[in-house]
C-alpha atoms as an extended CHARMM CRD file, in Angstrom:
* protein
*
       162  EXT
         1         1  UNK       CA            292.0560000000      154.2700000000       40.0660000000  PROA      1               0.0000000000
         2         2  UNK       CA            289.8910000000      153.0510000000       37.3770000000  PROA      2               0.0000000000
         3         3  UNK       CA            289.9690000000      155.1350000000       34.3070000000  PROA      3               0.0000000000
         4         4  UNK       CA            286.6470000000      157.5950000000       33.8460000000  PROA      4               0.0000000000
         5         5  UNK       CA            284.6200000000      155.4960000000       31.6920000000  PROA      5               0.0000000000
         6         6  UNK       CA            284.5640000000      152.4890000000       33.9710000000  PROA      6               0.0000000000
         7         7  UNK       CA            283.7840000000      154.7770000000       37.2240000000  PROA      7               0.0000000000
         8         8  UNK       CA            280.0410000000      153.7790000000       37.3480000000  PROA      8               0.0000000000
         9         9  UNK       CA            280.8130000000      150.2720000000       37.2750000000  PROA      9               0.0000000000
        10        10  UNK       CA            283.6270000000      150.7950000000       39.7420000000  PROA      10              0.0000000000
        11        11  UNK       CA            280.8640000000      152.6550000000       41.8590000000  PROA      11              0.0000000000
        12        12  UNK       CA            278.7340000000      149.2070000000       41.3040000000  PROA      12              0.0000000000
        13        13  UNK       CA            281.2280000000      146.7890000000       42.0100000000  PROA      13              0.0000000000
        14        14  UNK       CA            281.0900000000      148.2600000000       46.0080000000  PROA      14              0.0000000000
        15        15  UNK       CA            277.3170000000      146.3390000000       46.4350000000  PROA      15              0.0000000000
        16        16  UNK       CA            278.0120000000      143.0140000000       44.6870000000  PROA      16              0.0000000000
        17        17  UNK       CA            280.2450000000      140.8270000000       47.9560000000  PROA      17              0.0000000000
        18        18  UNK       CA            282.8300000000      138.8860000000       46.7170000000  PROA      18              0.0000000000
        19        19  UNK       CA            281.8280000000      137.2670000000       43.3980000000  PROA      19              0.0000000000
        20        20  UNK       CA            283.7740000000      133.7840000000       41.9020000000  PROA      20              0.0000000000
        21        21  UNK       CA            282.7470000000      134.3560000000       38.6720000000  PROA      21              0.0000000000
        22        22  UNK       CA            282.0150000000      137.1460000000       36.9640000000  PROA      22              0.0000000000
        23        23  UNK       CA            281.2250000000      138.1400000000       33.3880000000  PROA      23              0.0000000000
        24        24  UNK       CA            281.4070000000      141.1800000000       31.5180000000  PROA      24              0.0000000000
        25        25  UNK       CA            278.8890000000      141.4730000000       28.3340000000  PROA      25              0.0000000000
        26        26  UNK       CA            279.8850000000      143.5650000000       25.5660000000  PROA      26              0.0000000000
        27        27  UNK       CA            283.7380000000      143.6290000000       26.8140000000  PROA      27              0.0000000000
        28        28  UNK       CA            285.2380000000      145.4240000000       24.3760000000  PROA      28              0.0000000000
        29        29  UNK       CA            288.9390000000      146.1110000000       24.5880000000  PROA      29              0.0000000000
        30        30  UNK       CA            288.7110000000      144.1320000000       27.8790000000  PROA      30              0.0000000000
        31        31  UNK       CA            288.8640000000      147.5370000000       30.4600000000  PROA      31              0.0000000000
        32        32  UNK       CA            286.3000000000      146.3500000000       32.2720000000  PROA      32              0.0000000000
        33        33  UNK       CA            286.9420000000      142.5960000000       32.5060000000  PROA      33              0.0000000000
        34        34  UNK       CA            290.4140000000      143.6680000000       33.6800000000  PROA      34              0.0000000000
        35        35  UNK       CA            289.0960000000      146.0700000000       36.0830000000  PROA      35              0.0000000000
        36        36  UNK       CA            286.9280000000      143.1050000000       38.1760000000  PROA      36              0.0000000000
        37        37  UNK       CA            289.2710000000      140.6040000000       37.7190000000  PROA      37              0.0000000000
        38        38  UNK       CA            291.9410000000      143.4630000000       39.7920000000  PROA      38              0.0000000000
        39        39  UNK       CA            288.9740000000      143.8710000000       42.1280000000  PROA      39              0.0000000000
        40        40  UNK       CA            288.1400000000      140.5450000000       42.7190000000  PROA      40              0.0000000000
        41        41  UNK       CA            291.4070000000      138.7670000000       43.1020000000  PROA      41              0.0000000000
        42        42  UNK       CA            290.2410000000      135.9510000000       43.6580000000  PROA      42              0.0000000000
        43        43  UNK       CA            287.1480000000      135.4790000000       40.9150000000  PROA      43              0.0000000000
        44        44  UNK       CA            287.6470000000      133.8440000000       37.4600000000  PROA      44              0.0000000000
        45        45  UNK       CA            286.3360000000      136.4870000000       34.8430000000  PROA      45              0.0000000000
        46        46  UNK       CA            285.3820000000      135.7620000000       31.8900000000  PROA      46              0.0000000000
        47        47  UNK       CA            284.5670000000      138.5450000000       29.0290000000  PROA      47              0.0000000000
        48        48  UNK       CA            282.1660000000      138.1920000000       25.5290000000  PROA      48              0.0000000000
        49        49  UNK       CA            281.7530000000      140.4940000000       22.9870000000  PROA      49              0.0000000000
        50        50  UNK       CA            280.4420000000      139.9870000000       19.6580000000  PROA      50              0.0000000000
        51        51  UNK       CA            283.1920000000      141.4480000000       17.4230000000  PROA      51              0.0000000000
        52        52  UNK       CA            286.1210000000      138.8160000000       16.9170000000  PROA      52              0.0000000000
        53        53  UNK       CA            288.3810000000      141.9370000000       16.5650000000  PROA      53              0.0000000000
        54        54  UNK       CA            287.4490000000      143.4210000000       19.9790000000  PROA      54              0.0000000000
        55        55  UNK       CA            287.9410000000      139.6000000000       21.3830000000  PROA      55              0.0000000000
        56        56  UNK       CA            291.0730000000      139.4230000000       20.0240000000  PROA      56              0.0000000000
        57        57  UNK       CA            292.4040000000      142.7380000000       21.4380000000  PROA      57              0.0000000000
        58        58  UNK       CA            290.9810000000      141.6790000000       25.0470000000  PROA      58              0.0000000000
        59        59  UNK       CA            292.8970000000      138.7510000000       25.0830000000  PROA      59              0.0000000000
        60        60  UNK       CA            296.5620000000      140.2560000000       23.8260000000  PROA      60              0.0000000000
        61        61  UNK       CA            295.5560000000      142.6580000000       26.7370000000  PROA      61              0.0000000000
        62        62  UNK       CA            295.8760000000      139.4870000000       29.5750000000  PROA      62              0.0000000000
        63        63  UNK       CA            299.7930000000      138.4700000000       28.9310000000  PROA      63              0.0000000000
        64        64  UNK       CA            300.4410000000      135.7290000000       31.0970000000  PROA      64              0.0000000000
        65        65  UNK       CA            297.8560000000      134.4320000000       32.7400000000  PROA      65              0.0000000000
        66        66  UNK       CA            299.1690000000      130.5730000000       34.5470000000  PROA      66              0.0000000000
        67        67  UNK       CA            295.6410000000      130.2600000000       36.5630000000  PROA      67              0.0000000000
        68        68  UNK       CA            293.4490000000      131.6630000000       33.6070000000  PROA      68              0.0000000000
        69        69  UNK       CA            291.6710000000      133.7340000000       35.6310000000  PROA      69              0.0000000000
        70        70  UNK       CA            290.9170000000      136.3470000000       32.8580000000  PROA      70              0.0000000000
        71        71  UNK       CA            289.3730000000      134.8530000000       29.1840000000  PROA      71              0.0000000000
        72        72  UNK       CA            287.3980000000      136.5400000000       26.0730000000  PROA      72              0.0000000000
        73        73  UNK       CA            285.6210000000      135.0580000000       23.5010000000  PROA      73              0.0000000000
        74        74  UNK       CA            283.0530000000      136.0240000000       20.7230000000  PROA      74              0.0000000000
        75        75  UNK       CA            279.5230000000      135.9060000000       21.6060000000  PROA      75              0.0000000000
        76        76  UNK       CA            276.2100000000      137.9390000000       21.8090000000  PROA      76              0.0000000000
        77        77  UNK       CA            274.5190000000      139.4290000000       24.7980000000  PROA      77              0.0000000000
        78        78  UNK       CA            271.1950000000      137.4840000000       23.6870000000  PROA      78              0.0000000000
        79        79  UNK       CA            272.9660000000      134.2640000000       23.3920000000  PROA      79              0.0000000000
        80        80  UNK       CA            275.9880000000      134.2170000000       25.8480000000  PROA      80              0.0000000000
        81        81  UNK       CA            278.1160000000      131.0780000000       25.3840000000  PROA      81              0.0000000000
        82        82  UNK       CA            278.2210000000      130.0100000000       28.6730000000  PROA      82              0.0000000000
        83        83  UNK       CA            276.6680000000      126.9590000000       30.5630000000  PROA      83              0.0000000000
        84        84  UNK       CA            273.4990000000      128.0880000000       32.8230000000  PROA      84              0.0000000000
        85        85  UNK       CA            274.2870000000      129.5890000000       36.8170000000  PROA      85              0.0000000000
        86        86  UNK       CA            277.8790000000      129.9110000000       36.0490000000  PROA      86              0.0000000000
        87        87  UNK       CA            278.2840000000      133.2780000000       36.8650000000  PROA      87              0.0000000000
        88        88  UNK       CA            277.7780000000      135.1380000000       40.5560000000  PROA      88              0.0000000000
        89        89  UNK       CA            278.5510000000      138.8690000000       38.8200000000  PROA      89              0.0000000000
        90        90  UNK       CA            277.3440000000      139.6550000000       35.1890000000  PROA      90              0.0000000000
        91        91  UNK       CA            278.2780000000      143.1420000000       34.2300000000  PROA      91              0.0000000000
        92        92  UNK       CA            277.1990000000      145.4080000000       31.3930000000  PROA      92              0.0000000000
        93        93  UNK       CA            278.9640000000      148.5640000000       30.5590000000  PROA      93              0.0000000000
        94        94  UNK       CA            277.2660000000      150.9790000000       27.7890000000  PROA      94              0.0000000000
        95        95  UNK       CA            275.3930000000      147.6570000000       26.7170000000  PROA      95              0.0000000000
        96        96  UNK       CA            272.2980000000      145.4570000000       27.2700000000  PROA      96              0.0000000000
        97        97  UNK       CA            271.9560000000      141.7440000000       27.9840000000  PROA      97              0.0000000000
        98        98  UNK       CA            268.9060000000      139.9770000000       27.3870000000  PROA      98              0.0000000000
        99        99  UNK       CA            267.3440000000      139.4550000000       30.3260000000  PROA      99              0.0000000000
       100       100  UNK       CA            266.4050000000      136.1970000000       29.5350000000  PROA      100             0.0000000000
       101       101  UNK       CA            270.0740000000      134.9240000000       28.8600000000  PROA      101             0.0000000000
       102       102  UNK       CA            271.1040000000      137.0870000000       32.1030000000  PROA      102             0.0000000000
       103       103  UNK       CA            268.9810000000      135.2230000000       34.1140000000  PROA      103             0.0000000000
       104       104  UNK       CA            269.8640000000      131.7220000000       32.9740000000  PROA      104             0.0000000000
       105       105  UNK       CA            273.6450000000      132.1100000000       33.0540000000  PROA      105             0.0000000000
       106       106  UNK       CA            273.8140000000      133.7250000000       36.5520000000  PROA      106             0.0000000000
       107       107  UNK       CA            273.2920000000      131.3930000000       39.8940000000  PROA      107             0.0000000000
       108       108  UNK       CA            270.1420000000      132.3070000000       41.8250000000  PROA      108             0.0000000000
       109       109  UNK       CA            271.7730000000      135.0520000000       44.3670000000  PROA      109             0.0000000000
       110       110  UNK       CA            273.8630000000      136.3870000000       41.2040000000  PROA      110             0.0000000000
       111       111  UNK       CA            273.9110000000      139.7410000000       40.5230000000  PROA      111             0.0000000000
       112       112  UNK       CA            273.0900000000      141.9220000000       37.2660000000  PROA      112             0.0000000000
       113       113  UNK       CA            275.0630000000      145.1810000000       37.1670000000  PROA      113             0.0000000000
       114       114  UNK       CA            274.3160000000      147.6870000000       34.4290000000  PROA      114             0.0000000000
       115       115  UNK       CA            276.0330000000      150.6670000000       34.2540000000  PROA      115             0.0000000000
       116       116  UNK       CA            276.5830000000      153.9850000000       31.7990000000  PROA      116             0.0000000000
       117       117  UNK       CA            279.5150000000      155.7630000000       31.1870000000  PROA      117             0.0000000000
       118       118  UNK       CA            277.9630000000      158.9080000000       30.0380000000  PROA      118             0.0000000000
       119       119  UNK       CA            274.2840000000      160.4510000000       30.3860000000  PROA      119             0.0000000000
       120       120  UNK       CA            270.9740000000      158.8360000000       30.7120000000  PROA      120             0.0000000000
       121       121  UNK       CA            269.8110000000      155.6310000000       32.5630000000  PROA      121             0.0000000000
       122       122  UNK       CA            271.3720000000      152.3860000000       32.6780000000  PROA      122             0.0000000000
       123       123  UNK       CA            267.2440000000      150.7230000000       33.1670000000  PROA      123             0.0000000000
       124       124  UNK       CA            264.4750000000      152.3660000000       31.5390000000  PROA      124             0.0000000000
       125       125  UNK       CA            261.2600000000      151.5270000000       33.0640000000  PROA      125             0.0000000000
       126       126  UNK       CA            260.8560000000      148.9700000000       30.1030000000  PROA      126             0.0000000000
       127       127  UNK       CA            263.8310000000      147.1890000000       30.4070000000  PROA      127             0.0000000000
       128       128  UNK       CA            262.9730000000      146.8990000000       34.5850000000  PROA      128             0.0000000000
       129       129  UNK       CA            259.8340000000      145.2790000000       33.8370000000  PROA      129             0.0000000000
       130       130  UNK       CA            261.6260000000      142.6890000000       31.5310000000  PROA      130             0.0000000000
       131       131  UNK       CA            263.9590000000      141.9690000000       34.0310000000  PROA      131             0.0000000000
       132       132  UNK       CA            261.5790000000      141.7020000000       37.2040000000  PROA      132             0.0000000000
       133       133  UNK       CA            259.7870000000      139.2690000000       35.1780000000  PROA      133             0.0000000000
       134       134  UNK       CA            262.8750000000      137.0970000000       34.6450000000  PROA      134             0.0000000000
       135       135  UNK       CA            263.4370000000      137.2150000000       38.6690000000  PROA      135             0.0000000000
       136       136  UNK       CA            265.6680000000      140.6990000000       39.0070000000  PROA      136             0.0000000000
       137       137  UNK       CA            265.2030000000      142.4950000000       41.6540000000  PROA      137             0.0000000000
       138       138  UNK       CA            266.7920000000      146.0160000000       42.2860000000  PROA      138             0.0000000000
       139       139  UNK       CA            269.5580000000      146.4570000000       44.7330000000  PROA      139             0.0000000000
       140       140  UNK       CA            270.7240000000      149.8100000000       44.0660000000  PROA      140             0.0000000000
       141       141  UNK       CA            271.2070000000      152.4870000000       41.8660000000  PROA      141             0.0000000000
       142       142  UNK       CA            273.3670000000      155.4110000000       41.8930000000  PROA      142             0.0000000000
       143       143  UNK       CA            275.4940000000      157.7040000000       39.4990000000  PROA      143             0.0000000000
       144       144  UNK       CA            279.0300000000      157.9050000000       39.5150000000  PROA      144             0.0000000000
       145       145  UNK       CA            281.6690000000      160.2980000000       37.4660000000  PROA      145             0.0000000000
       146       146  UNK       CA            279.6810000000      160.9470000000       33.8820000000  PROA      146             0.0000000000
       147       147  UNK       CA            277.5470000000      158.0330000000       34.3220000000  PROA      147             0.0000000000
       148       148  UNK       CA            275.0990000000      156.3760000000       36.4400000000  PROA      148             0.0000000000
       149       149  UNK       CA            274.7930000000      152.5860000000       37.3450000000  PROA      149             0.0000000000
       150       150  UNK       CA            272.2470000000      150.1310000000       38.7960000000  PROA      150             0.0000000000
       151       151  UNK       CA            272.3870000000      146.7500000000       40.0870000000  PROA      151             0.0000000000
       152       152  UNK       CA            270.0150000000      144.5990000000       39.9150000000  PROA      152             0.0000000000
       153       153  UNK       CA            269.9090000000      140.4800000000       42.2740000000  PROA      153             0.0000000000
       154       154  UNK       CA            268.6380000000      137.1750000000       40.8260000000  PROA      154             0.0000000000
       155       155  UNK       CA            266.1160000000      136.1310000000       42.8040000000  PROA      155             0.0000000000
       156       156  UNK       CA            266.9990000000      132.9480000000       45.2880000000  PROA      156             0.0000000000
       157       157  UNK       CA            270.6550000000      132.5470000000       47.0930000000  PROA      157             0.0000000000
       158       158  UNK       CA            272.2300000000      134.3200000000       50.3090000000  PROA      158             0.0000000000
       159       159  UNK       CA            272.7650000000      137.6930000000       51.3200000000  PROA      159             0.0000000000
       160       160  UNK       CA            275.4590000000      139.1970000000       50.0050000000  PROA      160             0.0000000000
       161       161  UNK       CA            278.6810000000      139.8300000000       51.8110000000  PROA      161             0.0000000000
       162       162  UNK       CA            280.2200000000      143.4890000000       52.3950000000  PROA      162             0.0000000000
């Protein structure tokens, strides 16, 4: 079960198919990152956060890891350092990606989860507008535990599965 603060995005996760690469903005300590990559057995996940601390205590968090299916490194959300459409899932927990940088780095078909662990909206009416202009459209939206999430789908690409 995850722990409280990652319930919205656990609530999320269920509307996403099977991603087989996802990556999680803002990471932190790595919960989340850790979370998906249990969810998603099969996916690569990949976490950035912008404090080389937090990085640091992500990756002593993975152990042994032969496939390396679970990496961190140090980067911002408005200037993720990642190659564009590499990612199918890009989730942000209590933080906000540029919309711009979210759209270039996920494949058309990706999806954009955004989710809060305590009160308030993950998208303000603002922030939906930015996004629909960069090709987002929403999915669903829900609230889960404390929180609330919403996901959002890059424009282009299949349905997705489950």
């Amino acid at each position: 079960m995850p722990a409280p603060r990652l319930t919205p995005l656990a609530a999320a996760v269920l509307h996403v198919g099977e991603p087989e690469r996802a990556l999680v903005v803002e990471c932190g300590d790595g919960d989340g990152a850790l979370f998906l990559a249990r969810e998603f057995p099969r996916a690569a996940v990949r976490g950035v956060d912008s404090s080389p601390d937090a990085v640091r205590a992500a990756a002593a968090r993975v152990g042994l890891d032969p496939e390396g299916r679970v990496a961190f490194k140090q980067g911002a959300p408005r200037r993720l350092p990642f190659p564009d459409e590499q990612f199918d899932l890009l989730a942000a927990l209590d933080a906000r990606p540029a919309p711009a940088e979210a759209a270039r780095v996920l494949r058309p078909g990706g999806f954009l989860v955004l989710a809060r662990s305590g009160p308030g909206r993950p998208l303000g009416p603002l922030a939906a507008r930015r996004l629909a202009r960069r090709g987002f459209e929403p999915v669903r939206r829900g609230r889960a535990g404390a929180g609330a999430w919403t996901v959002l789908r890059l424009r282009g690409g299949r349905p997705a599965r489950g």
